[in-house]
Amino acid sequence: MYLAENELKVFHNISLLYPLAGPKLRKGEAMGKLSPLKDAYIVVGGGKVKEIGTGDAYKRHGRAELISLEGALVLPGFIDSHTHLVHAGSRENEMRKKLAGVDYLDILKSGGGILATVRATRNASFQELYREAEGRLKNMLAFGVTAVEAKSGYGLDLETELKQLEVVRKLNQNLPQTLVPTFMGAHALPEGYQSRKDFLELMKRVLDAVKEGRLAHFVDIFCEEGVFSAEEAREFLGHAQAKGFGVKIHADEMNALGGAAIAAELGAVSAEHLLNSSEEDLRKLAESETVAVLLPLTSFYLNKNFAPARKLIDFGAAVAIASDYNPGSSPSENLQLAMQLAVLKMGLTPEEVLSAVTVNAAKASGLHSKGSLEPGMDADFVVLAARNLDYVFYRFGINLVREVYIGGKRVLRREP
Ligand SMILES: [Zn+2]
């Protein structure tokens, strides 16, 4: 696309810019090897990055609009690659049970947990679901999140699963962020079903309707003791692949069922959680192109161990960090806090975490034009009240975002 000079914007006076240029999947050591630019600028046209550079070389674009970013740190927009965004209701009534040591899977067995959210979501109107999810997306935007993967899975029936995905579609049309819809009807066995086989057959029919309506890019399943077995996960995801969907898997969160190995074997785009995967399975994942999506807010909130992030990276895997926003085990939109926990509790470096919420998160979400700031990519970036990358992890628990740009347009400004 040819653009006249006066259609360009030049963002200059950036003290430090991390463009994340280069590989679109950063595995192992590559996650920590970034090349930041000092005294940088970004030239944007038609919503895309046209050029990045340093010093005053931007001055040759004499007729472009000049925008000073006031000496800030600039990073690619953060991508939250694992959320359960659309649901009704809240579950603060379970918090004290969890703190008293009642097991999550026991809460589920007694009709709480996911099943409580399913009841609330089935009873909610499209408008109610839309408004609640819209509020969450606004919170995410304030934390610098410019793209969000959003799973269904609180319907567990045809009508409500489609309703959730239709809400995602409308949010994607109306809000500045990009949403990536994932069908996760295989999230729990709903009340009234005895046979997992019968339920998965129903979910295959729902999947046909999802395909027909072009309502999801990915299919996910909760592979866990008391939920769906490794064999059921392999079969269901294989079926989804045959229908043309990319696949993801909730793997080895509480028990080592081999979900990580299934992800590698199927060529899944991502394997998520991985708290209890065997070392052998982590190595299989590291050899594959599957992104390990790790969710430290959930570990923090449930008082559990953190996933073996350091080990995965040392084995050569591609790691992403996401919020796992959901009303039960991670009721927070604060991806910055997840990033900080990854450094403070999981042994990752700030550079590795930055790769984990940009390029690798883009890969895990199938977003090929996002995750880095180099010519041809979407001009999605975050302006932070920080002078260097370490500061973002040092000043934990607060929001350091000053401005958010999506497609070169400012969509948020705040005083941190
Ligand atoms: Zn999840």
Coordinates of C-alpha atoms and ligand atoms in Angstrom, one line a residue:
M1 CA 0.0 0.0 0.0
Y2 CA 1.4 3.4 -1.0
L3 CA 0.9 6.1 1.6
A4 CA 1.7 9.8 1.1
E5 CA 4.0 11.4 3.8
N6 CA 1.1 13.3 5.3
E7 CA -0.7 10.0 6.0
L8 CA 2.2 8.8 8.2
K9 CA 2.6 9.3 12.0
V10 CA 6.0 9.3 13.6
F11 CA 6.1 8.4 17.3
H12 CA 9.4 9.7 18.6
N13 CA 11.1 10.5 21.9
I14 CA 11.0 6.8 23.0
S15 CA 13.8 6.3 25.5
L16 CA 13.7 2.5 25.0
L17 CA 11.8 0.4 22.5
Y18 CA 11.6 -3.4 22.4
P19 CA 10.5 -4.2 18.9
L20 CA 10.8 -8.0 19.3
A21 CA 11.8 -8.2 15.7
G22 CA 12.9 -11.5 14.3
P23 CA 11.5 -15.0 14.9
K24 CA 7.7 -15.2 15.3
L25 CA 8.2 -18.1 17.7
R26 CA 10.8 -17.7 20.4
K27 CA 12.0 -21.0 21.8
G28 CA 14.4 -21.6 24.7
E29 CA 17.3 -19.1 24.7
A30 CA 15.8 -17.0 22.0
M31 CA 13.2 -15.8 24.5
G32 CA 15.8 -13.9 26.5
K33 CA 17.8 -12.5 23.6
L34 CA 16.1 -9.2 22.7
S35 CA 17.6 -6.2 21.0
P36 CA 16.1 -3.0 22.5
L37 CA 16.6 0.3 20.7
K38 CA 17.6 3.4 22.6
D39 CA 16.3 6.9 21.6
A40 CA 13.9 5.2 19.1
Y41 CA 11.0 6.1 16.8
I42 CA 8.2 4.2 15.1
V43 CA 6.7 5.3 11.8
V44 CA 3.1 4.2 11.3
G45 CA 0.9 4.3 8.3
G46 CA -2.4 2.6 7.5
G47 CA -2.4 1.1 11.0
K48 CA 0.8 -0.8 10.3
V49 CA 4.4 -0.2 11.4
K50 CA 6.3 1.2 8.4
E51 CA 9.7 1.7 9.9
I52 CA 11.5 1.6 13.2
G53 CA 14.8 3.4 13.9
T54 CA 16.9 5.5 16.2
G55 CA 18.1 9.1 16.6
D56 CA 16.7 11.8 14.3
A57 CA 16.5 9.7 11.1
Y58 CA 12.7 10.1 11.3
K59 CA 13.2 13.8 10.3
R60 CA 13.3 12.9 6.6
H61 CA 9.5 12.2 6.9
G62 CA 9.1 15.9 6.9
R63 CA 5.3 16.1 6.4
A64 CA 4.3 13.3 8.8
E65 CA 2.5 14.0 12.0
L66 CA 5.0 14.0 14.9
I67 CA 3.9 12.6 18.2
S68 CA 6.3 12.7 21.2
L69 CA 6.1 9.8 23.6
E70 CA 7.9 11.8 26.2
G71 CA 10.9 9.6 26.9
A72 CA 8.8 6.5 27.8
L73 CA 9.5 2.8 27.6
V74 CA 7.5 1.3 24.6
L75 CA 6.6 -2.4 24.3
P76 CA 4.4 -4.3 21.8
G77 CA 0.8 -4.5 23.0
F78 CA 0.4 -7.4 25.5
I79 CA -1.5 -10.4 24.2
D80 CA -3.5 -12.4 26.7
S81 CA -3.5 -15.9 25.1
H82 CA -5.7 -17.7 27.6
T83 CA -9.0 -16.4 29.1
H84 CA -12.5 -17.5 29.9
L85 CA -13.8 -14.0 29.2
V86 CA -17.5 -14.5 28.6
H87 CA -19.6 -15.7 31.5
A88 CA -22.2 -14.5 34.0
G89 CA -22.0 -14.5 37.8
S90 CA -19.2 -14.6 40.3
R91 CA -17.9 -17.2 42.7
E92 CA -16.7 -15.3 45.8
N93 CA -18.8 -17.8 47.8
E94 CA -16.1 -20.5 47.0
M95 CA -13.1 -18.4 48.2
R96 CA -13.3 -19.4 51.8
K97 CA -13.8 -23.1 50.9
K98 CA -10.7 -23.0 48.8
L99 CA -8.7 -21.2 51.5
A100 CA -9.9 -23.9 54.0
G101 CA -8.4 -26.5 51.8
V102 CA -11.4 -27.9 50.0
D103 CA -10.2 -29.3 46.7
Y104 CA -11.2 -27.6 43.4
L105 CA -12.3 -31.0 41.9
D106 CA -14.4 -31.7 45.0
I107 CA -16.2 -28.3 44.6
L108 CA -16.9 -29.2 41.0
K109 CA -18.2 -32.7 42.0
S110 CA -20.7 -31.0 44.4
G111 CA -22.2 -28.8 41.6
G112 CA -20.1 -25.8 42.3
G113 CA -17.1 -24.4 40.3
I114 CA -17.6 -24.5 36.5
L115 CA -21.1 -25.9 36.9
A116 CA -22.2 -22.9 39.0
T117 CA -21.0 -20.5 36.3
V118 CA -22.7 -22.7 33.7
R119 CA -26.1 -22.2 35.4
A120 CA -25.6 -18.4 35.6
T121 CA -24.4 -18.2 32.0
R122 CA -27.3 -20.3 30.6
N123 CA -29.7 -17.9 32.4
A124 CA -28.0 -14.7 31.2
S125 CA -29.1 -12.8 28.1
F126 CA -26.8 -12.0 25.2
Q127 CA -26.9 -8.4 26.4
E128 CA -25.9 -9.2 30.0
L129 CA -23.0 -11.4 28.8
Y130 CA -21.9 -8.8 26.4
R131 CA -21.9 -6.0 29.0
E132 CA -20.0 -8.0 31.6
A133 CA -17.4 -9.1 29.1
E134 CA -17.0 -5.6 27.7
G135 CA -16.2 -4.3 31.2
R136 CA -13.5 -7.0 31.6
L137 CA -12.0 -6.1 28.2
K138 CA -11.8 -2.5 29.3
N139 CA -10.0 -3.5 32.4
M140 CA -7.6 -5.6 30.3
L141 CA -7.0 -2.7 28.0
A142 CA -6.0 -0.5 30.9
F143 CA -3.4 -3.1 31.8
G144 CA -2.0 -2.8 28.2
V145 CA -3.7 -5.9 26.7
T146 CA -4.4 -5.3 23.0
A147 CA -5.5 -8.8 22.0
V148 CA -7.3 -11.5 23.9
E149 CA -8.0 -15.2 23.3
A150 CA -11.5 -16.0 24.7
K151 CA -12.9 -19.5 25.3
S152 CA -16.5 -20.6 25.5
G153 CA -17.3 -23.5 27.8
Y154 CA -19.8 -22.1 30.3
G155 CA -22.8 -23.3 28.2
L156 CA -22.1 -27.0 27.7
D157 CA -25.2 -27.0 25.4
L158 CA -25.7 -25.9 21.8
E159 CA -27.6 -22.7 22.5
T160 CA -25.3 -21.2 25.2
E161 CA -22.0 -22.2 23.7
L162 CA -23.1 -20.4 20.5
K163 CA -24.3 -17.4 22.5
Q164 CA -20.9 -17.1 24.2
L165 CA -19.1 -17.2 20.9
E166 CA -21.5 -14.7 19.3
V167 CA -20.8 -12.4 22.2
V168 CA -17.0 -12.7 21.4
R169 CA -17.7 -11.9 17.7
K170 CA -19.7 -8.8 18.6
L171 CA -17.1 -7.6 21.1
N172 CA -14.4 -8.1 18.4
Q173 CA -16.4 -5.9 16.0
N174 CA -17.2 -3.2 18.5
L175 CA -14.1 -2.8 20.7
P176 CA -10.6 -1.8 19.7
Q177 CA -8.9 -5.0 20.9
T178 CA -8.7 -8.1 18.7
L179 CA -10.4 -11.2 20.1
V180 CA -9.6 -14.8 19.2
P181 CA -12.5 -17.2 19.8
T182 CA -11.9 -20.7 21.1
F183 CA -14.7 -23.3 21.4
M184 CA -14.3 -25.1 24.7
G185 CA -17.6 -27.0 25.0
A186 CA -15.5 -29.9 26.5
H187 CA -14.9 -28.0 29.7
A188 CA -16.9 -30.1 32.2
L189 CA -19.6 -32.8 32.2
P190 CA -22.8 -30.9 32.7
E191 CA -25.4 -31.8 35.3
G192 CA -27.9 -34.4 33.8
Y193 CA -25.2 -36.3 31.9
Q194 CA -23.8 -39.6 33.1
S195 CA -21.9 -40.6 29.9
R196 CA -18.9 -38.5 28.9
K197 CA -19.1 -40.3 25.5
D198 CA -22.7 -39.1 24.9
F199 CA -21.7 -35.5 25.9
L200 CA -18.7 -35.4 23.6
E201 CA -20.9 -36.6 20.8
L202 CA -23.2 -33.7 21.5
M203 CA -20.2 -31.3 21.6
K204 CA -19.2 -32.7 18.1
R205 CA -22.6 -31.6 16.8
V206 CA -22.1 -28.2 18.5
L207 CA -18.7 -28.0 16.8
D208 CA -20.5 -28.4 13.4
A209 CA -22.6 -25.4 14.2
V210 CA -19.6 -23.4 15.3
K211 CA -17.9 -24.2 12.0
E212 CA -21.0 -23.4 10.1
G213 CA -21.2 -20.0 11.8
R214 CA -17.4 -19.4 11.6
L215 CA -17.5 -18.7 15.3
A216 CA -14.2 -20.1 16.5
H217 CA -10.6 -20.5 15.3
F218 CA -9.5 -23.0 17.9
V219 CA -10.9 -25.9 19.9
D220 CA -9.8 -26.7 23.5
I221 CA -10.6 -29.4 26.0
F222 CA -10.1 -29.8 29.8
C223 CA -8.0 -33.0 30.0
E224 CA -8.0 -33.8 33.8
E225 CA -9.0 -36.5 36.2
G226 CA -12.7 -36.4 36.8
V227 CA -13.2 -34.3 33.6
F228 CA -12.0 -35.7 30.3
S229 CA -9.4 -38.4 29.9
A230 CA -6.3 -38.4 27.7
E231 CA -7.9 -40.7 25.2
E232 CA -11.0 -38.6 25.0
A233 CA -8.9 -35.5 24.5
R234 CA -6.9 -37.0 21.7
E235 CA -10.0 -38.3 19.9
F236 CA -12.0 -35.0 20.3
L237 CA -9.1 -32.7 19.3
G238 CA -8.3 -35.0 16.4
H239 CA -11.9 -34.7 15.3
A240 CA -11.7 -30.9 15.5
Q241 CA -8.5 -30.9 13.4
A242 CA -10.2 -33.0 10.8
K243 CA -12.9 -30.3 10.6
G244 CA -10.2 -27.6 10.1
F245 CA -9.8 -26.1 13.5
G246 CA -6.5 -25.4 15.3
V247 CA -6.4 -27.1 18.7
K248 CA -5.3 -26.3 22.3
I249 CA -5.5 -28.3 25.5
H250 CA -5.8 -27.7 29.2
A251 CA -3.1 -30.2 30.2
D252 CA -1.7 -31.7 33.4
E253 CA -3.0 -28.9 35.6
M254 CA -3.8 -31.1 38.7
N255 CA -2.7 -34.5 37.5
A256 CA -0.2 -35.8 35.0
L257 CA -2.5 -37.4 32.4
G258 CA -0.1 -36.8 29.5
G259 CA -1.9 -33.8 28.0
A260 CA 1.4 -32.1 27.1
A261 CA 2.5 -35.1 25.1
I262 CA -0.8 -35.2 23.3
A263 CA -0.4 -31.5 22.3
A264 CA 3.1 -32.2 20.9
E265 CA 1.8 -35.3 19.1
L266 CA -1.1 -33.5 17.5
G267 CA 0.8 -30.3 16.6
A268 CA -1.5 -28.3 18.9
V269 CA -0.9 -24.5 18.8
S270 CA -0.6 -24.5 22.6
A271 CA -0.7 -26.6 25.8
E272 CA -1.9 -24.8 28.8
H273 CA -1.3 -25.0 32.6
L274 CA 1.3 -27.9 32.7
L275 CA 1.9 -27.7 36.5
N276 CA 2.2 -31.5 36.8
S277 CA 3.6 -32.7 33.4
S278 CA 6.3 -35.3 33.5
E279 CA 9.8 -34.3 32.5
E280 CA 9.6 -36.6 29.5
D281 CA 6.4 -34.8 28.3
L282 CA 8.0 -31.4 28.9
R283 CA 10.8 -32.4 26.6
K284 CA 8.4 -33.6 23.9
L285 CA 6.7 -30.2 24.1
A286 CA 10.1 -28.4 23.9
E287 CA 10.9 -30.3 20.7
S288 CA 7.6 -29.3 19.1
E289 CA 6.3 -25.9 17.9
T290 CA 3.5 -26.0 20.5
V291 CA 3.6 -23.0 22.8
A292 CA 3.5 -23.8 26.6
V293 CA 0.9 -21.3 27.9
L294 CA 1.6 -20.8 31.7
L295 CA -0.9 -19.2 34.1
P296 CA 0.8 -17.9 37.3
L297 CA -2.2 -16.0 38.5
T298 CA -4.1 -19.3 38.9
S299 CA -1.3 -20.9 40.9
F300 CA -1.1 -17.8 43.1
Y301 CA -4.9 -17.6 43.6
L302 CA -5.3 -21.3 44.3
N303 CA -2.1 -21.5 46.5
K304 CA -0.5 -24.1 44.2
N305 CA 2.9 -24.6 42.8
F306 CA 3.9 -22.6 39.7
A307 CA 4.4 -24.4 36.4
P308 CA 8.0 -25.4 35.6
A309 CA 8.7 -22.4 33.4
R310 CA 12.4 -22.4 33.9
K311 CA 12.7 -26.0 33.0
L312 CA 10.6 -25.6 29.9
I313 CA 12.8 -22.8 28.6
D314 CA 16.0 -24.6 29.5
F315 CA 14.7 -27.6 27.5
G316 CA 14.1 -25.2 24.6
A317 CA 10.3 -24.7 24.7
A318 CA 8.4 -21.7 23.6
V319 CA 6.6 -20.3 26.7
A320 CA 3.7 -17.8 26.8
I321 CA 2.3 -16.2 30.0
A322 CA -1.5 -15.5 30.2
S323 CA -4.0 -14.4 32.9
D324 CA -6.4 -17.4 32.7
Y325 CA -9.1 -14.8 33.6
N326 CA -12.1 -16.8 34.8
P327 CA -14.6 -16.5 37.6
G328 CA -13.3 -19.4 39.7
S329 CA -9.5 -19.8 39.7
S330 CA -8.3 -16.5 38.4
P331 CA -10.8 -13.7 38.8
S332 CA -8.3 -11.0 37.6
E333 CA -7.7 -9.2 34.4
N334 CA -4.2 -8.0 35.5
L335 CA -1.8 -9.5 33.0
Q336 CA 1.0 -7.3 34.4
L337 CA 0.7 -9.1 37.7
A338 CA 1.0 -12.5 35.9
M339 CA 4.1 -11.2 34.2
Q340 CA 5.6 -10.0 37.5
L341 CA 4.9 -13.4 39.2
A342 CA 6.6 -15.1 36.3
V343 CA 9.8 -13.2 37.2
L344 CA 9.4 -13.2 41.0
K345 CA 8.1 -16.8 41.4
M346 CA 8.9 -18.8 38.3
G347 CA 12.5 -17.7 37.6
L348 CA 12.0 -16.1 34.3
T349 CA 14.0 -13.0 33.2
P350 CA 12.1 -9.8 32.3
E351 CA 13.1 -10.4 28.6
E352 CA 11.8 -13.9 28.6
V353 CA 8.5 -12.7 30.0
L354 CA 8.2 -10.0 27.4
S355 CA 8.6 -12.7 24.7
A356 CA 6.0 -14.7 26.6
V357 CA 3.3 -12.0 26.3
T358 CA 4.1 -10.7 22.8
V359 CA 5.5 -13.0 20.0
N360 CA 4.8 -16.3 21.7
A361 CA 1.4 -15.2 22.9
A362 CA 0.6 -14.1 19.3
K363 CA 1.7 -17.5 18.0
A364 CA -0.4 -19.3 20.6
S365 CA -3.4 -17.2 19.5
G366 CA -2.9 -17.5 15.7
L367 CA -2.3 -13.7 15.4
H368 CA 0.3 -13.5 12.6
S369 CA 0.3 -9.7 12.3
K370 CA 0.8 -9.1 16.0
G371 CA 3.4 -9.6 18.8
S372 CA 6.2 -7.5 17.3
L373 CA 6.9 -4.0 16.0
E374 CA 8.6 -4.3 12.7
P375 CA 7.6 -3.2 9.2
G376 CA 4.3 -4.8 8.1
M377 CA 3.1 -5.6 11.6
D378 CA 0.0 -4.0 13.3
A379 CA 1.0 -0.9 15.2
D380 CA -0.2 -2.1 18.6
F381 CA 1.9 -0.8 21.4
V382 CA 2.0 0.2 25.0
V383 CA 3.6 3.3 26.5
L384 CA 4.7 2.7 30.1
A385 CA 5.6 5.0 32.9
A386 CA 9.0 3.3 33.2
R387 CA 12.5 4.0 32.0
N388 CA 13.6 0.4 31.6
L389 CA 12.3 -3.1 31.4
D390 CA 13.3 -4.1 34.9
Y391 CA 11.2 -1.3 36.4
V392 CA 8.1 -3.0 35.0
F393 CA 8.8 -6.0 37.2
Y394 CA 10.1 -4.2 40.2
R395 CA 7.1 -1.9 40.7
F396 CA 4.7 -4.9 41.1
G397 CA 1.0 -4.9 41.7
I398 CA 0.3 -1.4 40.2
N399 CA -0.6 -0.5 36.7
L400 CA 2.3 1.2 34.8
V401 CA 0.4 1.8 31.6
R402 CA 0.2 5.4 30.4
E403 CA -1.1 5.0 26.9
V404 CA -2.2 2.2 24.6
Y405 CA -2.2 2.3 20.8
I406 CA -3.9 -0.1 18.5
G407 CA -3.4 0.1 14.8
G408 CA -1.5 3.4 15.5
K409 CA -4.5 5.0 17.1
R410 CA -4.5 6.0 20.8
V411 CA -7.3 4.0 22.5
L412 CA -6.4 4.8 26.1
R413 CA -4.6 7.4 28.1
R414 CA -4.3 7.4 31.9
E415 CA -2.1 8.8 34.7
P416 CA -0.3 5.9 36.4
Ligands
ZN1 ZN -8.4 -22.1 31.4

